[in-house]
Amino acid sequence: MAPKLVHCTPERHAQAILDILNEAIVHTTALYDYQPRTAEQMQQWFATKQQGGYPVLGLEDEAGALLGFASYGSFRNWPAYKYSVEHSVYVHKAHRGQRLGHVLMQALIEHARQQGLHTLIGVIDSANDGSKRFHAELGFLHGGTLRQTGFKFGHWLDIDFYQLMLDTPAHPIDG
């Protein structure tokens, strides 16, 4: 049975998302945090998503276990950036390599179109070749590299920006 796409809720999915994020924080450079996040931080994360009208999409298996999730949020907090968002896609370590990220990202792209957004931006650790390939397969283009912007695991880290331009909104406005 194929995984089911769902809108994640804090009541049902906060702990699973927290587990996925904390594994990435502790073991990877996918997130430039040092300390695992708390349940309280996860509740605030969900509240921020809800206040901004930002989706949190997930894939569940037939038993209802969360396999991965995707979301986006503000790229920068200035009004002129209102059509641009920074996205995140995370798949549980036991389910990577099954193209679940593609399903999540395609759903997120469609959601962004429906919201009349114009640009999705991925900020990727430059050493993460898998994520860069993933984004390129979905039509994202490399938008630039910022050198030595992070420091984790005893090393300076570079970040790459990957950008997907949408054909929306039909009639963008100032203000």
PDB file of C-alpha atoms in Angstrom:
ATOM      1  CA  MET A   1       0.000   0.000   0.000  1.00  0.00           C
ATOM      2  CA  ALA A   2       1.311   3.445  -0.924  1.00  0.00           C
ATOM      3  CA  PRO A   3       1.967   5.978   1.830  1.00  0.00           C
ATOM      4  CA  LYS A   4      -0.872   8.397   2.498  1.00  0.00           C
ATOM      5  CA  LEU A   5      -0.363  12.167   2.194  1.00  0.00           C
ATOM      6  CA  VAL A   6      -1.727  14.000   5.261  1.00  0.00           C
ATOM      7  CA  HIS A   7      -1.782  17.467   6.786  1.00  0.00           C
ATOM      8  CA  CYS A   8       0.212  17.082   9.992  1.00  0.00           C
ATOM      9  CA  THR A   9      -1.208  18.278  13.280  1.00  0.00           C
ATOM     10  CA  PRO A  10       0.603  18.920  16.555  1.00  0.00           C
ATOM     11  CA  GLU A  11      -1.641  16.483  18.395  1.00  0.00           C
ATOM     12  CA  ARG A  12      -0.959  13.605  16.038  1.00  0.00           C
ATOM     13  CA  HIS A  13       2.489  14.303  14.568  1.00  0.00           C
ATOM     14  CA  ALA A  14       4.558  16.571  16.829  1.00  0.00           C
ATOM     15  CA  GLN A  15       6.502  13.771  18.489  1.00  0.00           C
ATOM     16  CA  ALA A  16       7.275  11.979  15.206  1.00  0.00           C
ATOM     17  CA  ILE A  17       8.450  15.230  13.588  1.00  0.00           C
ATOM     18  CA  LEU A  18      10.512  16.012  16.682  1.00  0.00           C
ATOM     19  CA  ASP A  19      12.155  12.572  16.474  1.00  0.00           C
ATOM     20  CA  ILE A  20      12.988  13.030  12.778  1.00  0.00           C
ATOM     21  CA  LEU A  21      14.393  16.539  13.322  1.00  0.00           C
ATOM     22  CA  ASN A  22      16.411  15.574  16.389  1.00  0.00           C
ATOM     23  CA  GLU A  23      18.016  12.641  14.584  1.00  0.00           C
ATOM     24  CA  ALA A  24      19.072  15.081  11.845  1.00  0.00           C
ATOM     25  CA  ILE A  25      20.378  17.610  14.395  1.00  0.00           C
ATOM     26  CA  VAL A  26      22.473  15.057  16.271  1.00  0.00           C
ATOM     27  CA  HIS A  27      23.833  13.089  13.317  1.00  0.00           C
ATOM     28  CA  THR A  28      23.857  15.314  10.208  1.00  0.00           C
ATOM     29  CA  THR A  29      24.445  18.804   8.873  1.00  0.00           C
ATOM     30  CA  ALA A  30      20.935  18.954   7.395  1.00  0.00           C
ATOM     31  CA  LEU A  31      20.139  21.283  10.309  1.00  0.00           C
ATOM     32  CA  TYR A  32      22.695  23.639  11.768  1.00  0.00           C
ATOM     33  CA  ASP A  33      21.332  23.292  15.304  1.00  0.00           C
ATOM     34  CA  TYR A  34      23.535  21.866  18.034  1.00  0.00           C
ATOM     35  CA  GLN A  35      20.968  20.731  20.603  1.00  0.00           C
ATOM     36  CA  PRO A  36      17.941  18.521  20.053  1.00  0.00           C
ATOM     37  CA  ARG A  37      14.672  20.411  20.134  1.00  0.00           C
ATOM     38  CA  THR A  38      12.144  20.094  22.923  1.00  0.00           C
ATOM     39  CA  ALA A  39       8.437  19.313  22.864  1.00  0.00           C
ATOM     40  CA  GLU A  40       7.759  22.939  23.761  1.00  0.00           C
ATOM     41  CA  GLN A  41       9.816  24.154  20.790  1.00  0.00           C
ATOM     42  CA  MET A  42       7.871  21.783  18.545  1.00  0.00           C
ATOM     43  CA  GLN A  43       4.564  23.226  19.772  1.00  0.00           C
ATOM     44  CA  GLN A  44       5.861  26.735  18.991  1.00  0.00           C
ATOM     45  CA  TRP A  45       7.027  25.549  15.558  1.00  0.00           C
ATOM     46  CA  PHE A  46       3.516  24.293  14.775  1.00  0.00           C
ATOM     47  CA  ALA A  47       1.985  27.538  16.089  1.00  0.00           C
ATOM     48  CA  THR A  48       4.270  29.597  13.838  1.00  0.00           C
ATOM     49  CA  LYS A  49       3.305  27.481  10.824  1.00  0.00           C
ATOM     50  CA  GLN A  50      -0.394  27.900  11.620  1.00  0.00           C
ATOM     51  CA  GLN A  51      -0.092  31.665  12.144  1.00  0.00           C
ATOM     52  CA  GLY A  52       1.708  32.072   8.815  1.00  0.00           C
ATOM     53  CA  GLY A  53      -0.699  29.840   6.901  1.00  0.00           C
ATOM     54  CA  TYR A  54       2.177  27.486   6.097  1.00  0.00           C
ATOM     55  CA  PRO A  55       1.507  23.799   5.446  1.00  0.00           C
ATOM     56  CA  VAL A  56       3.016  20.855   7.264  1.00  0.00           C
ATOM     57  CA  LEU A  57       2.523  17.857   5.000  1.00  0.00           C
ATOM     58  CA  GLY A  58       3.365  14.296   5.924  1.00  0.00           C
ATOM     59  CA  LEU A  59       3.390  10.771   4.583  1.00  0.00           C
ATOM     60  CA  GLU A  60       1.985   8.014   6.776  1.00  0.00           C
ATOM     61  CA  ASP A  61       2.235   4.274   6.337  1.00  0.00           C
ATOM     62  CA  GLU A  62      -0.818   2.007   6.590  1.00  0.00           C
ATOM     63  CA  ALA A  63      -0.466   1.905  10.399  1.00  0.00           C
ATOM     64  CA  GLY A  64      -0.434   5.719  10.627  1.00  0.00           C
ATOM     65  CA  ALA A  65       3.279   6.076  11.387  1.00  0.00           C
ATOM     66  CA  LEU A  66       4.865   9.237   9.987  1.00  0.00           C
ATOM     67  CA  LEU A  67       7.510   8.407   7.364  1.00  0.00           C
ATOM     68  CA  GLY A  68       8.511  11.978   6.580  1.00  0.00           C
ATOM     69  CA  PHE A  69       7.270  15.542   6.417  1.00  0.00           C
ATOM     70  CA  ALA A  70       7.668  18.748   4.446  1.00  0.00           C
ATOM     71  CA  SER A  71       6.900  22.355   5.172  1.00  0.00           C
ATOM     72  CA  TYR A  72       7.826  25.881   4.268  1.00  0.00           C
ATOM     73  CA  GLY A  73       7.954  29.201   6.010  1.00  0.00           C
ATOM     74  CA  SER A  74       9.064  32.754   5.652  1.00  0.00           C
ATOM     75  CA  PHE A  75      12.245  33.235   3.646  1.00  0.00           C
ATOM     76  CA  ARG A  76      12.915  36.683   5.094  1.00  0.00           C
ATOM     77  CA  ASN A  77      10.679  38.874   7.219  1.00  0.00           C
ATOM     78  CA  TRP A  78      10.340  41.827   4.849  1.00  0.00           C
ATOM     79  CA  PRO A  79       7.115  42.498   2.930  1.00  0.00           C
ATOM     80  CA  ALA A  80       8.693  42.328  -0.522  1.00  0.00           C
ATOM     81  CA  TYR A  81       9.630  38.666   0.129  1.00  0.00           C
ATOM     82  CA  LYS A  82       5.968  37.660   0.565  1.00  0.00           C
ATOM     83  CA  TYR A  83       6.009  35.439  -2.527  1.00  0.00           C
ATOM     84  CA  SER A  84       9.170  33.539  -1.501  1.00  0.00           C
ATOM     85  CA  VAL A  85       9.403  30.731   1.039  1.00  0.00           C
ATOM     86  CA  GLU A  86      12.147  28.507   2.414  1.00  0.00           C
ATOM     87  CA  HIS A  87      11.188  24.853   2.483  1.00  0.00           C
ATOM     88  CA  SER A  88      12.290  21.763   4.387  1.00  0.00           C
ATOM     89  CA  VAL A  89      11.802  18.074   3.628  1.00  0.00           C
ATOM     90  CA  TYR A  90      12.808  15.356   6.073  1.00  0.00           C
ATOM     91  CA  VAL A  91      12.332  11.607   5.787  1.00  0.00           C
ATOM     92  CA  HIS A  92      12.769   9.224   8.714  1.00  0.00           C
ATOM     93  CA  LYS A  93      16.161   7.530   8.476  1.00  0.00           C
ATOM     94  CA  ALA A  94      14.553   4.076   8.095  1.00  0.00           C
ATOM     95  CA  HIS A  95      12.626   5.203   5.004  1.00  0.00           C
ATOM     96  CA  ARG A  96      15.189   7.188   3.016  1.00  0.00           C
ATOM     97  CA  GLY A  97      15.941   6.164  -0.556  1.00  0.00           C
ATOM     98  CA  GLN A  98      12.307   5.294  -1.352  1.00  0.00           C
ATOM     99  CA  ARG A  99      11.539   8.580  -3.167  1.00  0.00           C
ATOM    100  CA  LEU A 100       9.229   9.692  -0.355  1.00  0.00           C
ATOM    101  CA  GLY A 101      10.917  13.082  -0.386  1.00  0.00           C
ATOM    102  CA  HIS A 102       9.871  13.505  -4.025  1.00  0.00           C
ATOM    103  CA  VAL A 103       6.233  12.815  -3.162  1.00  0.00           C
ATOM    104  CA  LEU A 104       6.375  15.290  -0.286  1.00  0.00           C
ATOM    105  CA  MET A 105       8.136  17.967  -2.311  1.00  0.00           C
ATOM    106  CA  GLN A 106       5.743  17.660  -5.252  1.00  0.00           C
ATOM    107  CA  ALA A 107       2.815  18.087  -2.858  1.00  0.00           C
ATOM    108  CA  LEU A 108       4.540  21.079  -1.266  1.00  0.00           C
ATOM    109  CA  ILE A 109       5.151  22.671  -4.681  1.00  0.00           C
ATOM    110  CA  GLU A 110       1.483  22.244  -5.563  1.00  0.00           C
ATOM    111  CA  HIS A 111       0.477  23.779  -2.238  1.00  0.00           C
ATOM    112  CA  ALA A 112       2.757  26.755  -2.921  1.00  0.00           C
ATOM    113  CA  ARG A 113       1.113  27.256  -6.323  1.00  0.00           C
ATOM    114  CA  GLN A 114      -2.326  27.165  -4.729  1.00  0.00           C
ATOM    115  CA  GLN A 115      -1.179  29.807  -2.230  1.00  0.00           C
ATOM    116  CA  GLY A 116       0.030  32.034  -5.081  1.00  0.00           C
ATOM    117  CA  LEU A 117       3.688  31.870  -4.115  1.00  0.00           C
ATOM    118  CA  HIS A 118       6.462  32.424  -6.648  1.00  0.00           C
ATOM    119  CA  THR A 119       9.754  31.045  -5.304  1.00  0.00           C
ATOM    120  CA  LEU A 120      10.658  28.023  -3.199  1.00  0.00           C
ATOM    121  CA  ILE A 121      14.152  28.155  -1.730  1.00  0.00           C
ATOM    122  CA  GLY A 122      16.114  25.270  -0.310  1.00  0.00           C
ATOM    123  CA  VAL A 123      19.143  26.006   1.855  1.00  0.00           C
ATOM    124  CA  ILE A 124      21.372  22.935   1.665  1.00  0.00           C
ATOM    125  CA  ASP A 125      24.684  22.037   3.258  1.00  0.00           C
ATOM    126  CA  SER A 126      27.113  22.100   0.322  1.00  0.00           C
ATOM    127  CA  ALA A 127      28.436  18.625   1.156  1.00  0.00           C
ATOM    128  CA  ASN A 128      24.935  17.111   0.914  1.00  0.00           C
ATOM    129  CA  ASP A 129      25.145  15.836  -2.656  1.00  0.00           C
ATOM    130  CA  GLY A 130      21.993  13.731  -2.235  1.00  0.00           C
ATOM    131  CA  SER A 131      19.873  16.746  -1.363  1.00  0.00           C
ATOM    132  CA  LYS A 132      21.344  18.767  -4.211  1.00  0.00           C
ATOM    133  CA  ARG A 133      20.541  15.940  -6.695  1.00  0.00           C
ATOM    134  CA  PHE A 134      17.047  15.640  -5.193  1.00  0.00           C
ATOM    135  CA  HIS A 135      16.380  19.342  -5.759  1.00  0.00           C
ATOM    136  CA  ALA A 136      17.829  19.303  -9.278  1.00  0.00           C
ATOM    137  CA  GLU A 137      15.589  16.340 -10.204  1.00  0.00           C
ATOM    138  CA  LEU A 138      12.587  18.459  -9.186  1.00  0.00           C
ATOM    139  CA  GLY A 139      13.632  21.392 -11.350  1.00  0.00           C
ATOM    140  CA  PHE A 140      15.403  23.518  -8.744  1.00  0.00           C
ATOM    141  CA  LEU A 141      18.406  25.498  -9.927  1.00  0.00           C
ATOM    142  CA  HIS A 142      21.532  26.318  -7.957  1.00  0.00           C
ATOM    143  CA  GLY A 143      21.244  29.968  -6.953  1.00  0.00           C
ATOM    144  CA  GLY A 144      24.552  30.457  -5.178  1.00  0.00           C
ATOM    145  CA  THR A 145      26.896  29.314  -2.450  1.00  0.00           C
ATOM    146  CA  LEU A 146      27.769  31.078   0.780  1.00  0.00           C
ATOM    147  CA  ARG A 147      31.115  29.945   2.150  1.00  0.00           C
ATOM    148  CA  GLN A 148      31.820  29.085   5.791  1.00  0.00           C
ATOM    149  CA  THR A 149      28.447  30.253   7.077  1.00  0.00           C
ATOM    150  CA  GLY A 150      28.080  27.517   9.680  1.00  0.00           C
ATOM    151  CA  PHE A 151      30.316  25.610  12.067  1.00  0.00           C
ATOM    152  CA  LYS A 152      29.351  22.119  13.224  1.00  0.00           C
ATOM    153  CA  PHE A 153      31.179  18.877  13.986  1.00  0.00           C
ATOM    154  CA  GLY A 154      34.468  20.796  14.088  1.00  0.00           C
ATOM    155  CA  HIS A 155      34.250  22.076  10.504  1.00  0.00           C
ATOM    156  CA  TRP A 156      33.244  25.210   8.626  1.00  0.00           C
ATOM    157  CA  LEU A 157      30.169  24.544   6.526  1.00  0.00           C
ATOM    158  CA  ASP A 158      29.120  26.093   3.235  1.00  0.00           C
ATOM    159  CA  ILE A 159      25.499  26.415   2.149  1.00  0.00           C
ATOM    160  CA  ASP A 160      24.005  26.200  -1.318  1.00  0.00           C
ATOM    161  CA  PHE A 161      20.770  27.897  -2.274  1.00  0.00           C
ATOM    162  CA  TYR A 162      18.472  25.983  -4.619  1.00  0.00           C
ATOM    163  CA  GLN A 163      15.523  27.811  -6.115  1.00  0.00           C
ATOM    164  CA  LEU A 164      12.361  26.806  -7.964  1.00  0.00           C
ATOM    165  CA  MET A 165      10.429  29.530  -9.733  1.00  0.00           C
ATOM    166  CA  LEU A 166       6.681  28.999 -10.040  1.00  0.00           C
ATOM    167  CA  ASP A 167       4.337  30.584 -12.569  1.00  0.00           C
ATOM    168  CA  THR A 168       2.282  32.058  -9.735  1.00  0.00           C
ATOM    169  CA  PRO A 169       0.907  34.447  -8.627  1.00  0.00           C
ATOM    170  CA  ALA A 170      -0.978  35.555 -11.734  1.00  0.00           C
ATOM    171  CA  HIS A 171      -1.023  39.179 -10.600  1.00  0.00           C
ATOM    172  CA  PRO A 172       1.597  40.004  -7.949  1.00  0.00           C
ATOM    173  CA  ILE A 173       1.112  43.274  -6.101  1.00  0.00           C
ATOM    174  CA  ASP A 174       3.264  45.616  -4.061  1.00  0.00           C
ATOM    175  CA  GLY A 175       2.385  46.272  -0.445  1.00  0.00           C
TER     176      GLY A 175
END
